[in-house]
Amino acid sequence: SSFGRAHLVGEEGFLFGRSRDPKRSNSSSSIFVPTVYLQDGGTAKLVALMYHGIMVLCLIDASAPVDLKFLDELKAALTQHDSEEDGMTLVELHPLISQEFDTIMNEVEEYKFLYHNKSNHALRLSNNIATWGGPGNPKSAAMYHGWSTMQQALQGSSGESFREINIKFGDKGWMVAKRSLERNFYLLLDDPRMSLSKCQEEVARFASIHFQNIFVQ
């Protein structure tokens, strides 16, 4: 598959595009631009540019020639100003996006969870999952052991298949795993005084808020 390869890039460069920085006099360049198949049945060429953690994806008309000159001009258009009417470049957008990213990641989410959809490989992780304990913390060890055990149970590794598992970790709180079709989520509830019925209410509320009731009760 064409998606089995990509260029190795640092802070800046093409993931799909040219392989080398033209500013390096002793480097040679090659081009790798995969063809992608669109939902309407058409095709396009995919160019991906990385800039300090920002990825820009460009779909180029399948009949358009994509050569080194085109890729250099595309990068220049995204990172340099030709006129004041061009809008903001990646150089100007980067500090704004970084600030927004840091703001979001520093927010305390109501729930600590991990979600995985096996059918499309989607993965979602709450930004405060690590607050259950750091490396070497017994709380973390219990969490990862619990996740491993529940994942095997949801997948039917022991010959039995479960749709929902609730584990109480003494004075640490609840860990819940729930499966619906190809979707799994793992939820941490920190309150050690929470009853099983209250735990079930929180699981239903969590699924309703984050996944719009896609989990079948």
Coordinates of C-alpha atoms in Angstrom, one line a residue:
S1 CA 0.0 0.0 0.0
S2 CA 1.1 3.6 -0.7
F3 CA 0.3 4.4 2.9
G4 CA 2.9 1.9 4.1
R5 CA 5.6 4.6 3.8
A6 CA 6.2 8.2 4.5
H7 CA 9.2 10.6 4.8
L8 CA 11.0 11.0 8.1
V9 CA 10.6 14.7 9.1
G10 CA 11.8 16.8 12.0
E11 CA 10.1 20.1 13.1
E12 CA 9.4 21.1 9.5
G13 CA 9.1 19.0 6.3
F14 CA 6.8 17.0 4.1
L15 CA 5.4 13.7 5.4
F16 CA 4.0 13.2 1.9
G17 CA 5.8 15.4 -0.7
R18 CA 9.5 16.0 -1.1
S19 CA 12.0 14.0 1.0
R20 CA 14.6 16.6 1.6
D21 CA 15.0 20.3 2.6
P22 CA 16.0 22.3 -0.5
K23 CA 18.1 24.6 1.8
R24 CA 20.6 21.7 2.4
S25 CA 23.0 22.0 -0.4
N26 CA 24.4 18.4 0.0
S27 CA 20.9 16.8 0.0
S28 CA 19.0 15.2 -2.9
S29 CA 15.3 15.1 -3.1
S30 CA 12.7 12.5 -4.1
I31 CA 9.0 12.8 -4.2
F32 CA 6.4 10.6 -2.7
V33 CA 2.8 11.7 -3.1
P34 CA 0.2 8.9 -2.6
T35 CA -3.1 8.8 -4.4
V36 CA -6.2 8.8 -2.2
Y37 CA -9.7 7.7 -3.1
L38 CA -12.5 10.1 -2.2
Q39 CA -16.0 9.3 -1.0
D40 CA -17.6 10.6 -4.2
G41 CA -15.5 8.1 -6.2
G42 CA -12.9 10.5 -7.4
T43 CA -9.1 10.5 -6.7
A44 CA -6.7 13.1 -5.5
K45 CA -3.0 13.4 -4.6
L46 CA -2.3 13.8 -0.9
V47 CA 0.4 16.2 0.3
A48 CA 1.1 16.5 4.0
L49 CA 3.3 19.2 5.5
M50 CA 4.5 19.2 9.1
Y51 CA 5.3 22.5 10.9
H52 CA 6.2 22.3 14.6
G53 CA 3.5 19.8 15.4
I54 CA 0.9 21.2 13.0
M55 CA -0.1 19.0 10.1
V56 CA -1.5 20.6 6.9
L57 CA -3.2 18.1 4.5
C58 CA -3.7 19.2 0.9
L59 CA -5.7 17.3 -1.7
I60 CA -4.3 18.1 -5.2
D61 CA -6.2 17.4 -8.4
A62 CA -5.3 14.0 -9.6
S63 CA -4.4 15.3 -13.1
A64 CA -2.2 18.2 -11.7
P65 CA 1.6 17.7 -11.9
V66 CA 3.3 17.6 -8.5
D67 CA 7.0 18.3 -8.8
L68 CA 9.7 19.8 -6.7
K69 CA 8.9 23.3 -7.8
F70 CA 5.2 22.9 -7.0
L71 CA 6.0 21.6 -3.5
D72 CA 8.5 24.4 -2.8
E73 CA 5.9 27.0 -3.8
L74 CA 3.2 25.3 -1.7
K75 CA 5.5 25.4 1.4
A76 CA 6.4 29.0 0.8
A77 CA 2.7 29.9 0.4
L78 CA 1.9 28.3 3.8
T79 CA 4.9 29.7 5.7
Q80 CA 5.7 33.1 4.0
H81 CA 3.7 36.3 3.2
D82 CA 3.5 37.4 -0.4
S83 CA 0.9 40.1 0.5
E84 CA -1.1 41.3 3.4
E85 CA -4.2 39.8 1.8
D86 CA -2.8 36.2 2.1
G87 CA -4.0 35.7 5.7
M88 CA -2.0 34.2 8.5
T89 CA 0.9 31.9 7.8
L90 CA 1.8 28.8 9.8
V91 CA 4.6 30.8 11.4
E92 CA 1.9 33.2 12.8
L93 CA -0.6 30.5 13.5
H94 CA 1.7 28.2 15.5
P95 CA 1.9 30.3 18.7
L96 CA -1.9 30.8 18.7
I97 CA -2.6 27.1 18.2
S98 CA 0.0 26.1 20.8
Q99 CA -1.6 28.4 23.3
E100 CA -5.1 27.0 22.7
F101 CA -3.8 23.5 22.9
D102 CA -2.1 24.1 26.2
T103 CA -5.2 25.7 27.6
I104 CA -7.4 22.7 26.6
M105 CA -4.9 20.2 27.9
N106 CA -4.6 22.0 31.2
E107 CA -8.3 21.9 31.8
V108 CA -9.6 19.4 34.3
E109 CA -12.0 17.1 32.6
E110 CA -14.9 15.7 34.6
Y111 CA -14.1 12.0 33.7
K112 CA -11.0 10.0 33.3
F113 CA -11.4 7.6 30.4
L114 CA -10.0 5.7 27.4
Y115 CA -12.1 4.9 24.4
H116 CA -11.3 2.6 21.5
N117 CA -13.3 1.7 18.4
K118 CA -11.9 -1.4 16.8
S119 CA -13.8 -1.0 13.5
N120 CA -12.1 2.3 12.6
H121 CA -9.2 2.3 15.1
A122 CA -10.4 5.5 16.7
L123 CA -8.7 6.2 20.0
R124 CA -9.7 8.9 22.5
L125 CA -8.0 9.6 25.9
S126 CA -9.0 12.1 28.5
N127 CA -6.2 14.7 29.2
N128 CA -6.1 14.0 33.0
I129 CA -5.9 10.2 32.9
A130 CA -2.4 10.4 34.4
T131 CA -3.7 12.0 37.6
W132 CA -4.6 8.5 38.9
G133 CA -0.9 8.1 39.7
G134 CA 2.5 8.3 38.1
P135 CA 5.1 5.6 37.2
G136 CA 5.8 3.4 40.2
N137 CA 2.7 4.6 42.0
P138 CA 0.7 1.6 43.3
K139 CA -2.4 3.4 42.0
S140 CA -1.1 3.3 38.5
A141 CA 0.0 -0.3 38.8
A142 CA -3.6 -1.2 39.9
M143 CA -5.0 0.8 37.0
Y144 CA -3.0 -0.8 34.3
H145 CA -3.4 -4.3 35.7
G146 CA -7.2 -3.6 35.9
W147 CA -7.3 -2.3 32.3
S148 CA -5.4 -5.4 31.0
T149 CA -7.6 -7.8 32.9
M150 CA -10.8 -6.1 31.7
Q151 CA -9.6 -5.8 28.1
Q152 CA -9.0 -9.5 28.0
A153 CA -12.5 -10.2 29.4
L154 CA -14.2 -7.9 26.9
Q155 CA -12.4 -9.6 24.1
G156 CA -13.4 -13.0 25.3
S157 CA -9.9 -14.3 25.8
S158 CA -11.0 -16.6 28.6
G159 CA -13.8 -18.1 26.4
E160 CA -16.4 -15.9 28.0
S161 CA -17.6 -12.6 26.6
F162 CA -18.6 -9.7 28.8
R163 CA -20.4 -6.4 27.9
E164 CA -19.7 -4.6 31.1
I165 CA -17.3 -5.0 34.0
N166 CA -17.1 -3.0 37.3
I167 CA -14.2 -3.3 39.6
K168 CA -13.9 -1.6 43.0
F169 CA -10.3 -0.8 44.1
G170 CA -10.6 -0.5 47.8
D171 CA -10.1 3.1 48.8
K172 CA -9.2 4.2 45.2
G173 CA -12.5 4.1 43.5
W174 CA -14.2 2.3 40.6
M175 CA -12.8 1.1 37.2
V176 CA -15.5 0.3 34.6
A177 CA -15.1 -1.3 31.2
K178 CA -18.0 -1.4 28.7
R179 CA -18.4 -2.9 25.2
S180 CA -20.9 -2.2 22.5
L181 CA -20.3 -3.9 19.2
E182 CA -16.7 -2.9 18.2
R183 CA -16.6 0.0 20.7
N184 CA -14.9 -0.2 24.2
F185 CA -14.4 2.4 26.9
Y186 CA -12.6 2.3 30.2
L187 CA -13.7 4.7 32.9
L188 CA -12.1 5.7 36.2
L189 CA -14.3 7.0 39.0
D190 CA -12.2 8.3 41.9
D191 CA -14.8 8.4 44.7
P192 CA -14.1 5.4 47.0
R193 CA -17.4 6.0 48.8
M194 CA -19.5 5.6 45.6
S195 CA -22.0 2.7 45.6
L196 CA -22.5 0.3 42.6
S197 CA -25.8 1.9 41.7
K198 CA -24.3 5.4 41.7
C199 CA -21.4 4.0 39.6
Q200 CA -23.9 2.7 37.1
E201 CA -25.6 6.1 36.9
E202 CA -22.3 7.8 36.3
V203 CA -21.4 5.3 33.5
A204 CA -24.8 6.0 31.8
R205 CA -24.3 9.8 32.1
F206 CA -20.7 9.5 30.8
A207 CA -21.8 7.6 27.7
S208 CA -24.6 10.0 27.1
I209 CA -22.3 13.1 27.3
H210 CA -19.4 11.8 25.3
F211 CA -20.7 9.3 22.9
Q212 CA -24.3 10.4 22.3
N213 CA -25.8 7.1 23.5
I214 CA -24.0 5.0 20.9
F215 CA -23.4 2.4 23.7
V216 CA -26.3 0.0 24.0
Q217 CA -27.5 -0.5 27.5

